[in-house]
Amino acid sequence: MEAVHIEQSDNDLFTFGETVKDYISIIQSAKTAFDERVKTFSTWESAQSTLAKKREAKNKATAQGKADRVAQCEEDIKFWEGKVEKCQEDFELISKNLKDEIRIFEEVWVREVKEAVAAYFQQTIDNQKKIVGHWKEFLPEAKIIN
């Protein structure tokens, strides 16, 4: 009986526990990736806002006839256009990678977790059958004691 309990304990730890630990780790990694995506999107929006302000400043300087200020604004606009483009590329790359990882998760990990859980429950059922067998063996002795 003790051997069956040890076997069940090992099954709990290695088959089920490790699978759950790995699953939680993957979910935590996904959460971190989504947080990074949100941060990248926020940076992109901020760069777009700054670019719009720089364009407004150029229009204002142009209307006021300040040629030196217009030139500086044009440089700023070029810089911020590059920044906006880079942020957009980063956001799109993170989004693509997340989609790929989610697809892999759905295709591979869900199947693997189902298989691990099925194996865990099958081993648990087998152990319960062994325990029932041990109790059936013990039953005649228990009747003698009574």
mmCIF file of C-alpha atoms in Angstrom:
data_model
loop_
_atom_site.group_PDB
_atom_site.id
_atom_site.type_symbol
_atom_site.label_atom_id
_atom_site.label_comp_id
_atom_site.label_asym_id
_atom_site.label_seq_id
_atom_site.Cartn_x
_atom_site.Cartn_y
_atom_site.Cartn_z
ATOM 1 C CA MET A 1 0.000 0.000 0.000
ATOM 2 C CA GLU A 2 2.851 2.347 0.839
ATOM 3 C CA ALA A 3 4.396 1.788 -2.585
ATOM 4 C CA VAL A 4 1.102 2.762 -4.234
ATOM 5 C CA HIS A 5 0.954 5.965 -2.189
ATOM 6 C CA ILE A 6 4.544 6.807 -3.153
ATOM 7 C CA GLU A 7 3.740 6.103 -6.801
ATOM 8 C CA GLN A 8 0.688 8.378 -6.576
ATOM 9 C CA SER A 9 2.741 11.074 -4.886
ATOM 10 C CA ASP A 10 5.322 10.911 -7.685
ATOM 11 C CA ASN A 11 2.502 11.041 -10.236
ATOM 12 C CA ASP A 12 1.060 14.119 -8.514
ATOM 13 C CA LEU A 13 4.406 15.873 -8.516
ATOM 14 C CA PHE A 14 5.975 14.897 -11.812
ATOM 15 C CA THR A 15 3.081 14.316 -14.158
ATOM 16 C CA PHE A 16 0.592 16.862 -12.941
ATOM 17 C CA GLY A 17 2.640 19.357 -10.926
ATOM 18 C CA GLU A 18 5.325 19.908 -13.538
ATOM 19 C CA THR A 19 2.740 20.263 -16.306
ATOM 20 C CA VAL A 20 0.835 22.884 -14.333
ATOM 21 C CA LYS A 21 4.083 24.703 -13.464
ATOM 22 C CA ASP A 22 5.109 24.815 -17.135
ATOM 23 C CA TYR A 23 1.634 25.967 -18.164
ATOM 24 C CA ILE A 24 1.675 28.793 -15.609
ATOM 25 C CA SER A 25 5.159 29.811 -16.737
ATOM 26 C CA ILE A 26 3.986 30.089 -20.348
ATOM 27 C CA ILE A 27 0.978 32.165 -19.308
ATOM 28 C CA GLN A 28 3.224 34.487 -17.285
ATOM 29 C CA SER A 29 5.509 34.899 -20.304
ATOM 30 C CA ALA A 30 2.498 35.719 -22.473
ATOM 31 C CA LYS A 31 1.345 38.308 -19.941
ATOM 32 C CA THR A 32 4.790 39.913 -19.996
ATOM 33 C CA ALA A 33 4.720 39.978 -23.804
ATOM 34 C CA PHE A 34 1.265 41.595 -23.817
ATOM 35 C CA ASP A 35 2.487 44.179 -21.297
ATOM 36 C CA GLU A 36 5.423 44.950 -23.599
ATOM 37 C CA ARG A 37 3.012 45.277 -26.531
ATOM 38 C CA VAL A 38 0.910 47.787 -24.571
ATOM 39 C CA LYS A 39 4.041 49.734 -23.655
ATOM 40 C CA THR A 40 5.182 49.789 -27.290
ATOM 41 C CA PHE A 41 1.745 50.950 -28.433
ATOM 42 C CA SER A 42 1.805 53.731 -25.843
ATOM 43 C CA THR A 43 5.246 54.835 -27.065
ATOM 44 C CA TRP A 44 3.964 54.811 -30.645
ATOM 45 C CA GLU A 45 0.934 56.951 -29.714
ATOM 46 C CA SER A 46 3.167 59.368 -27.818
ATOM 47 C CA ALA A 47 5.483 59.696 -30.832
ATOM 48 C CA GLN A 48 2.468 60.340 -33.090
ATOM 49 C CA SER A 49 1.248 63.032 -30.727
ATOM 50 C CA THR A 50 4.665 64.684 -30.621
ATOM 51 C CA LEU A 51 4.878 64.544 -34.427
ATOM 52 C CA ALA A 52 1.483 66.267 -34.707
ATOM 53 C CA LYS A 53 2.678 69.003 -32.336
ATOM 54 C CA LYS A 54 5.858 69.489 -34.367
ATOM 55 C CA ARG A 55 3.783 69.843 -37.551
ATOM 56 C CA GLU A 56 1.542 72.391 -35.852
ATOM 57 C CA ALA A 57 4.615 74.305 -34.696
ATOM 58 C CA LYS A 58 5.952 74.340 -38.279
ATOM 59 C CA ASN A 59 2.633 75.620 -39.623
ATOM 60 C CA LYS A 60 2.599 78.324 -36.979
ATOM 61 C CA ALA A 61 6.224 79.310 -37.725
ATOM 62 C CA THR A 62 5.459 79.348 -41.450
ATOM 63 C CA ALA A 63 2.447 81.595 -40.877
ATOM 64 C CA GLN A 64 4.590 83.942 -38.787
ATOM 65 C CA GLY A 65 7.345 83.982 -41.420
ATOM 66 C CA LYS A 66 10.069 82.620 -39.121
ATOM 67 C CA ALA A 67 12.324 80.838 -41.607
ATOM 68 C CA ASP A 68 14.905 79.718 -39.028
ATOM 69 C CA ARG A 69 12.184 78.198 -36.857
ATOM 70 C CA VAL A 70 10.614 76.481 -39.889
ATOM 71 C CA ALA A 71 13.957 74.813 -40.698
ATOM 72 C CA GLN A 72 14.280 73.559 -37.104
ATOM 73 C CA CYS A 73 10.692 72.288 -37.179
ATOM 74 C CA GLU A 74 11.352 70.420 -40.433
ATOM 75 C CA GLU A 75 14.333 68.672 -38.817
ATOM 76 C CA ASP A 76 12.202 67.800 -35.802
ATOM 77 C CA ILE A 77 9.436 66.508 -38.063
ATOM 78 C CA LYS A 78 11.886 64.252 -39.930
ATOM 79 C CA PHE A 79 13.176 62.881 -36.631
ATOM 80 C CA TRP A 80 9.699 62.221 -35.249
ATOM 81 C CA GLU A 81 8.474 60.683 -38.509
ATOM 82 C CA GLY A 82 11.337 58.187 -38.194
ATOM 83 C CA LYS A 83 10.476 57.606 -34.563
ATOM 84 C CA VAL A 84 6.795 57.008 -35.385
ATOM 85 C CA GLU A 85 7.740 54.585 -38.171
ATOM 86 C CA LYS A 86 10.144 52.685 -35.856
ATOM 87 C CA CYS A 87 7.535 52.466 -33.093
ATOM 88 C CA GLN A 88 4.932 51.221 -35.554
ATOM 89 C CA GLU A 89 7.342 48.559 -36.853
ATOM 90 C CA ASP A 90 8.133 47.482 -33.275
ATOM 91 C CA PHE A 91 4.440 47.265 -32.434
ATOM 92 C CA GLU A 92 3.644 45.254 -35.562
ATOM 93 C CA LEU A 93 6.575 42.896 -34.913
ATOM 94 C CA ILE A 94 5.523 42.283 -31.325
ATOM 95 C CA SER A 95 1.936 41.719 -32.477
ATOM 96 C CA LYS A 96 3.050 39.228 -35.141
ATOM 97 C CA ASN A 97 5.266 37.355 -32.680
ATOM 98 C CA LEU A 98 2.452 37.197 -30.140
ATOM 99 C CA LYS A 99 0.053 35.819 -32.742
ATOM 100 C CA ASP A 100 2.613 33.174 -33.708
ATOM 101 C CA GLU A 101 3.203 32.213 -30.075
ATOM 102 C CA ILE A 102 -0.525 32.016 -29.363
ATOM 103 C CA ARG A 103 -0.993 29.778 -32.406
ATOM 104 C CA ILE A 104 1.817 27.495 -31.203
ATOM 105 C CA PHE A 105 0.348 27.522 -27.704
ATOM 106 C CA GLU A 106 -3.063 26.517 -29.022
ATOM 107 C CA GLU A 107 -1.692 23.828 -31.328
ATOM 108 C CA VAL A 108 1.011 22.305 -29.148
ATOM 109 C CA TRP A 109 0.605 23.182 -25.505
ATOM 110 C CA VAL A 110 -3.118 22.627 -25.256
ATOM 111 C CA ARG A 111 -2.671 19.154 -26.757
ATOM 112 C CA GLU A 112 0.284 18.398 -24.471
ATOM 113 C CA VAL A 113 -1.597 19.544 -21.378
ATOM 114 C CA LYS A 114 -4.603 17.415 -22.333
ATOM 115 C CA GLU A 115 -2.318 14.416 -22.791
ATOM 116 C CA ALA A 116 -0.544 15.041 -19.475
ATOM 117 C CA VAL A 117 -3.824 15.450 -17.592
ATOM 118 C CA ALA A 118 -5.218 12.283 -19.208
ATOM 119 C CA ALA A 119 -2.036 10.380 -18.251
ATOM 120 C CA TYR A 120 -2.256 11.755 -14.716
ATOM 121 C CA PHE A 121 -5.867 10.662 -14.270
ATOM 122 C CA GLN A 122 -5.186 7.249 -15.830
ATOM 123 C CA GLN A 123 -2.299 6.708 -13.411
ATOM 124 C CA THR A 124 -4.507 7.860 -10.536
ATOM 125 C CA ILE A 125 -7.227 5.389 -11.569
ATOM 126 C CA ASP A 126 -4.665 2.591 -11.839
ATOM 127 C CA ASN A 127 -3.363 3.419 -8.369
ATOM 128 C CA GLN A 128 -6.894 3.422 -6.949
ATOM 129 C CA LYS A 129 -7.467 -0.020 -8.500
ATOM 130 C CA LYS A 130 -4.268 -1.230 -6.809
ATOM 131 C CA ILE A 131 -5.473 0.146 -3.473
ATOM 132 C CA VAL A 132 -8.828 -1.602 -3.899
ATOM 133 C CA GLY A 133 -6.930 -4.818 -4.688
ATOM 134 C CA HIS A 134 -4.860 -4.440 -1.508
ATOM 135 C CA TRP A 135 -8.007 -3.895 0.561
ATOM 136 C CA LYS A 136 -9.629 -6.976 -1.005
ATOM 137 C CA GLU A 137 -6.544 -8.991 -0.037
ATOM 138 C CA PHE A 138 -6.774 -7.615 3.477
ATOM 139 C CA LEU A 139 -10.518 -8.252 3.841
ATOM 140 C CA PRO A 140 -10.239 -11.932 4.922
ATOM 141 C CA GLU A 141 -7.738 -10.946 7.607
ATOM 142 C CA ALA A 142 -10.012 -8.114 8.759
ATOM 143 C CA LYS A 143 -12.926 -10.565 9.086
ATOM 144 C CA ILE A 144 -10.775 -12.834 11.257
ATOM 145 C CA ILE A 145 -9.915 -9.929 13.558
ATOM 146 C CA ASN A 146 -13.577 -9.050 13.927
#
